[in-house]
Amino acid sequence: MIAGLFRRADRRRRTIQSLHRTIGEAARRPGLYTALGVPDTVEGRFEALSLHVILVLRRLGQLPPPAADVAQDLVDSVFMQLDASLRELGIGDMGVPKRIKKLGASFYARAGSYGTALDAGDRAGLAETLARNVLDGVEPEAAGPLASYVEAAAAALAAQDLDGLLGEGPRFPEPVGAAATENSGDHR
């Protein structure tokens, strides 16, 4: 009986690690940086990862149980990795919790902004918030291709159930600039 509990916990941990890895791979696609203008900096990479995690969390929030448990495990995994990354960057033990708290607050604020715009079908609002948060304050019109990508990603994720998200992993469209709205092919 106890061995079964450990096997389930280990399988759950591996499943979340795989989901996290797949999201991280999507957030590191070169097209995000070359075609869609995400700055190739530590901050830009954090924003790209956050954006993709937020999109998956949004989808998990639309699914029945145990999707909420998966979402919590994913958030825990992401923030444990951020904690480790901050420590690798040389942030001391006293500074890490403060930074994590600040990153968490910005993460959840972005999740609210992106979700509100997506739920309302407000492309202009989505472009504005992406311009401010992800693209380092460029004009909202310049964020149009990224907004199109985010809308296409949300649509691709909406077609996946929990088994698909956990089995084959979340599907994201290829980040290819203005063509992102025309590209509805599913890629991981």
C-alpha positions as a LaTeX table, in Angstrom:
\begin{tabular}{lrrr}
\hline
Residue & $x$ (\AA) & $y$ (\AA) & $z$ (\AA) \\
\hline
Met1 & 0.00 & 0.00 & 0.00 \\
Ile2 & 2.71 & 2.53 & 0.96 \\
Ala3 & 4.76 & 1.56 & $-2.11$ \\
Gly4 & 1.69 & 2.38 & $-4.24$ \\
Leu5 & 1.47 & 5.83 & $-2.69$ \\
Phe6 & 5.11 & 6.51 & $-3.47$ \\
Arg7 & 4.69 & 5.29 & $-7.04$ \\
Arg8 & 1.69 & 7.59 & $-7.55$ \\
Ala9 & 3.56 & 10.56 & $-6.06$ \\
Asp10 & 6.58 & 9.82 & $-8.26$ \\
Arg11 & 4.39 & 9.47 & $-11.36$ \\
Arg12 & 2.63 & 12.74 & $-10.51$ \\
Arg13 & 5.99 & 14.51 & $-10.06$ \\
Arg14 & 7.28 & 13.16 & $-13.39$ \\
Thr15 & 4.06 & 14.21 & $-15.15$ \\
Ile16 & 4.34 & 17.77 & $-13.83$ \\
Gln17 & 8.04 & 17.91 & $-14.71$ \\
Ser18 & 7.22 & 16.83 & $-18.25$ \\
Leu19 & 4.45 & 19.44 & $-18.53$ \\
His20 & 6.79 & 22.12 & $-17.16$ \\
Arg21 & 9.57 & 21.06 & $-19.56$ \\
Thr22 & 7.22 & 21.19 & $-22.57$ \\
Ile23 & 6.03 & 24.68 & $-21.60$ \\
Gly24 & 9.65 & 25.78 & $-21.11$ \\
Glu25 & 10.57 & 24.50 & $-24.56$ \\
Ala26 & 7.70 & 26.48 & $-26.10$ \\
Ala27 & 8.85 & 29.61 & $-24.24$ \\
Arg28 & 12.37 & 29.23 & $-25.66$ \\
Arg29 & 11.38 & 28.96 & $-29.32$ \\
Pro30 & 13.56 & 31.31 & $-31.33$ \\
Gly31 & 10.58 & 32.78 & $-33.23$ \\
Leu32 & 9.29 & 34.40 & $-30.04$ \\
Tyr33 & 12.45 & 36.48 & $-29.93$ \\
Thr34 & 13.20 & 36.93 & $-33.64$ \\
Ala35 & 9.71 & 37.23 & $-35.16$ \\
Leu36 & 7.55 & 38.42 & $-32.28$ \\
Gly37 & 9.97 & 40.80 & $-30.58$ \\
Val38 & 10.27 & 39.27 & $-27.10$ \\
Pro39 & 13.56 & 40.65 & $-25.73$ \\
Asp40 & 16.23 & 37.95 & $-25.49$ \\
Thr41 & 17.13 & 38.86 & $-21.92$ \\
Val42 & 16.63 & 37.26 & $-18.52$ \\
Glu43 & 13.51 & 39.37 & $-18.10$ \\
Gly44 & 12.25 & 38.60 & $-21.59$ \\
Arg45 & 12.69 & 34.88 & $-21.02$ \\
Phe46 & 10.84 & 35.14 & $-17.70$ \\
Glu47 & 8.00 & 36.94 & $-19.51$ \\
Ala48 & 7.89 & 34.29 & $-22.26$ \\
Leu49 & 7.82 & 31.47 & $-19.71$ \\
Ser50 & 5.19 & 33.26 & $-17.63$ \\
Leu51 & 3.03 & 33.86 & $-20.69$ \\
His52 & 3.07 & 30.19 & $-21.68$ \\
Val53 & 2.48 & 28.97 & $-18.11$ \\
Ile54 & $-0.41$ & 31.42 & $-17.77$ \\
Leu55 & $-1.98$ & 30.13 & $-20.99$ \\
Val56 & $-1.78$ & 26.53 & $-19.74$ \\
Leu57 & $-3.10$ & 27.52 & $-16.30$ \\
Arg58 & $-5.98$ & 29.34 & $-17.98$ \\
Arg59 & $-6.87$ & 26.16 & $-19.85$ \\
Leu60 & $-6.52$ & 24.03 & $-16.72$ \\
Gly61 & $-8.93$ & 26.42 & $-15.00$ \\
Gln62 & $-11.54$ & 25.57 & $-17.62$ \\
Leu63 & $-11.26$ & 21.81 & $-17.09$ \\
Pro64 & $-12.91$ & 19.57 & $-14.47$ \\
Pro65 & $-11.04$ & 17.99 & $-11.54$ \\
Pro66 & $-8.26$ & 17.06 & $-11.08$ \\
Ala67 & $-7.15$ & 19.93 & $-13.34$ \\
Ala68 & $-6.99$ & 22.36 & $-10.39$ \\
Asp69 & $-4.54$ & 20.04 & $-8.64$ \\
Val70 & $-2.43$ & 19.87 & $-11.78$ \\
Ala71 & $-2.48$ & 23.67 & $-12.00$ \\
Gln72 & $-1.28$ & 24.01 & $-8.40$ \\
Asp73 & 1.47 & 21.45 & $-8.95$ \\
Leu74 & 2.57 & 23.33 & $-12.09$ \\
Val75 & 2.72 & 26.67 & $-10.26$ \\
Asp76 & 4.71 & 25.03 & $-7.46$ \\
Ser77 & 7.13 & 23.55 & $-9.99$ \\
Val78 & 7.60 & 26.87 & $-11.82$ \\
Phe79 & 8.27 & 28.81 & $-8.64$ \\
Met80 & 10.63 & 26.16 & $-7.27$ \\
Gln81 & 12.61 & 26.49 & $-10.51$ \\
Leu82 & 12.59 & 30.29 & $-10.20$ \\
Asp83 & 13.83 & 29.97 & $-6.62$ \\
Ala84 & 16.70 & 27.73 & $-7.76$ \\
Ser85 & 17.52 & 30.06 & $-10.67$ \\
Leu86 & 17.71 & 33.09 & $-8.38$ \\
Arg87 & 20.06 & 31.20 & $-6.10$ \\
Glu88 & 22.23 & 30.24 & $-9.10$ \\
Leu89 & 22.37 & 33.93 & $-10.05$ \\
Gly90 & 23.89 & 34.61 & $-6.64$ \\
Ile91 & 20.89 & 36.05 & $-4.83$ \\
Gly92 & 21.40 & 35.33 & $-1.13$ \\
Asp93 & 19.08 & 33.31 & 1.08 \\
Met94 & 17.66 & 36.50 & 2.59 \\
Gly95 & 16.85 & 38.05 & $-0.80$ \\
Val96 & 15.27 & 35.06 & $-2.55$ \\
Pro97 & 11.90 & 35.08 & $-0.72$ \\
Lys98 & 11.46 & 38.80 & $-1.37$ \\
Arg99 & 12.22 & 38.32 & $-5.08$ \\
Ile100 & 9.92 & 35.30 & $-5.33$ \\
Lys101 & 7.12 & 37.28 & $-3.70$ \\
Lys102 & 7.62 & 40.11 & $-6.19$ \\
Leu103 & 7.77 & 37.68 & $-9.15$ \\
Gly104 & 4.62 & 35.95 & $-7.88$ \\
Ala105 & 2.74 & 39.22 & $-7.65$ \\
Ser106 & 3.72 & 40.20 & $-11.19$ \\
Phe107 & 2.91 & 36.71 & $-12.48$ \\
Tyr108 & $-0.62$ & 36.76 & $-11.06$ \\
Ala109 & $-1.21$ & 40.34 & $-12.22$ \\
Arg110 & $-0.23$ & 39.31 & $-15.74$ \\
Ala111 & $-2.44$ & 36.23 & $-15.54$ \\
Gly112 & $-5.39$ & 38.46 & $-14.66$ \\
Ser113 & $-4.65$ & 40.95 & $-17.45$ \\
Tyr114 & $-4.12$ & 38.34 & $-20.14$ \\
Gly115 & $-7.14$ & 36.30 & $-19.04$ \\
Thr116 & $-9.43$ & 39.32 & $-18.95$ \\
Ala117 & $-8.41$ & 40.39 & $-22.46$ \\
Leu118 & $-8.68$ & 36.86 & $-23.88$ \\
Asp119 & $-12.05$ & 36.22 & $-22.24$ \\
Ala120 & $-13.41$ & 39.49 & $-23.65$ \\
Gly121 & $-11.94$ & 38.92 & $-27.11$ \\
Asp122 & $-10.19$ & 42.26 & $-26.63$ \\
Arg123 & $-7.22$ & 42.08 & $-28.99$ \\
Ala124 & $-6.35$ & 45.75 & $-28.48$ \\
Gly125 & $-6.32$ & 45.28 & $-24.70$ \\
Leu126 & $-4.26$ & 42.11 & $-25.05$ \\
Ala127 & $-1.76$ & 43.87 & $-27.33$ \\
Glu128 & $-1.54$ & 46.75 & $-24.87$ \\
Thr129 & $-0.78$ & 44.53 & $-21.89$ \\
Leu130 & 1.67 & 42.41 & $-23.90$ \\
Ala131 & 3.43 & 45.56 & $-25.12$ \\
Arg132 & 3.78 & 46.80 & $-21.57$ \\
Asn133 & 4.74 & 43.52 & $-19.89$ \\
Val134 & 6.47 & 41.33 & $-22.46$ \\
Leu135 & 7.78 & 43.67 & $-25.13$ \\
Asp136 & 9.43 & 46.19 & $-22.85$ \\
Gly137 & 6.95 & 49.03 & $-23.35$ \\
Val138 & 6.77 & 49.22 & $-27.15$ \\
Glu139 & 3.75 & 50.79 & $-28.81$ \\
Pro140 & 0.70 & 48.48 & $-28.57$ \\
Glu141 & 0.47 & 48.29 & $-32.38$ \\
Ala142 & 3.89 & 46.62 & $-32.42$ \\
Ala143 & 2.52 & 43.88 & $-30.15$ \\
Gly144 & $-0.12$ & 42.83 & $-32.70$ \\
Pro145 & 1.80 & 39.76 & $-33.91$ \\
Leu146 & 2.42 & 38.62 & $-30.33$ \\
Ala147 & $-1.27$ & 39.17 & $-29.50$ \\
Ser148 & $-2.20$ & 37.05 & $-32.53$ \\
Tyr149 & 0.16 & 34.33 & $-31.33$ \\
Val150 & $-1.36$ & 34.39 & $-27.84$ \\
Glu151 & $-4.89$ & 34.16 & $-29.25$ \\
Ala152 & $-3.85$ & 31.25 & $-31.49$ \\
Ala153 & $-2.16$ & 29.53 & $-28.54$ \\
Ala154 & $-5.27$ & 29.94 & $-26.37$ \\
Ala155 & $-7.38$ & 28.47 & $-29.19$ \\
Ala156 & $-5.01$ & 25.51 & $-29.64$ \\
Leu157 & $-5.03$ & 24.83 & $-25.90$ \\
Ala158 & $-8.83$ & 25.06 & $-25.81$ \\
Ala159 & $-8.93$ & 22.04 & $-28.11$ \\
Gln160 & $-7.01$ & 19.91 & $-25.59$ \\
Asp161 & $-8.44$ & 18.05 & $-22.64$ \\
Leu162 & $-6.51$ & 17.18 & $-19.48$ \\
Asp163 & $-5.33$ & 13.84 & $-20.84$ \\
Gly164 & $-3.97$ & 15.59 & $-23.92$ \\
Leu165 & $-2.23$ & 18.30 & $-21.91$ \\
Leu166 & $-0.58$ & 15.73 & $-19.68$ \\
Gly167 & 0.02 & 13.06 & $-22.32$ \\
Glu168 & 1.20 & 14.72 & $-25.48$ \\
Gly169 & 1.78 & 18.08 & $-23.81$ \\
Pro170 & 0.30 & 21.48 & $-24.53$ \\
Arg171 & 0.23 & 22.48 & $-28.19$ \\
Phe172 & 1.36 & 25.95 & $-29.14$ \\
Pro173 & 1.38 & 27.43 & $-32.65$ \\
Glu174 & 4.68 & 28.28 & $-34.28$ \\
Pro175 & 5.69 & 31.87 & $-33.41$ \\
Val176 & 6.08 & 33.38 & $-36.86$ \\
Gly177 & 5.27 & 37.08 & $-36.68$ \\
Ala178 & 2.17 & 38.40 & $-38.37$ \\
Ala179 & 1.55 & 34.98 & $-39.89$ \\
Ala180 & 0.75 & 33.64 & $-36.40$ \\
Thr181 & $-2.93$ & 34.42 & $-36.94$ \\
Glu182 & $-2.94$ & 32.47 & $-40.17$ \\
Asn183 & $-1.00$ & 29.54 & $-38.73$ \\
Ser184 & $-3.41$ & 27.34 & $-36.87$ \\
Gly185 & $-1.23$ & 24.23 & $-37.08$ \\
Asp186 & $-0.50$ & 22.58 & $-33.78$ \\
His187 & 3.13 & 22.34 & $-32.78$ \\
Arg188 & 4.72 & 21.50 & $-29.48$ \\
\hline
\end{tabular}
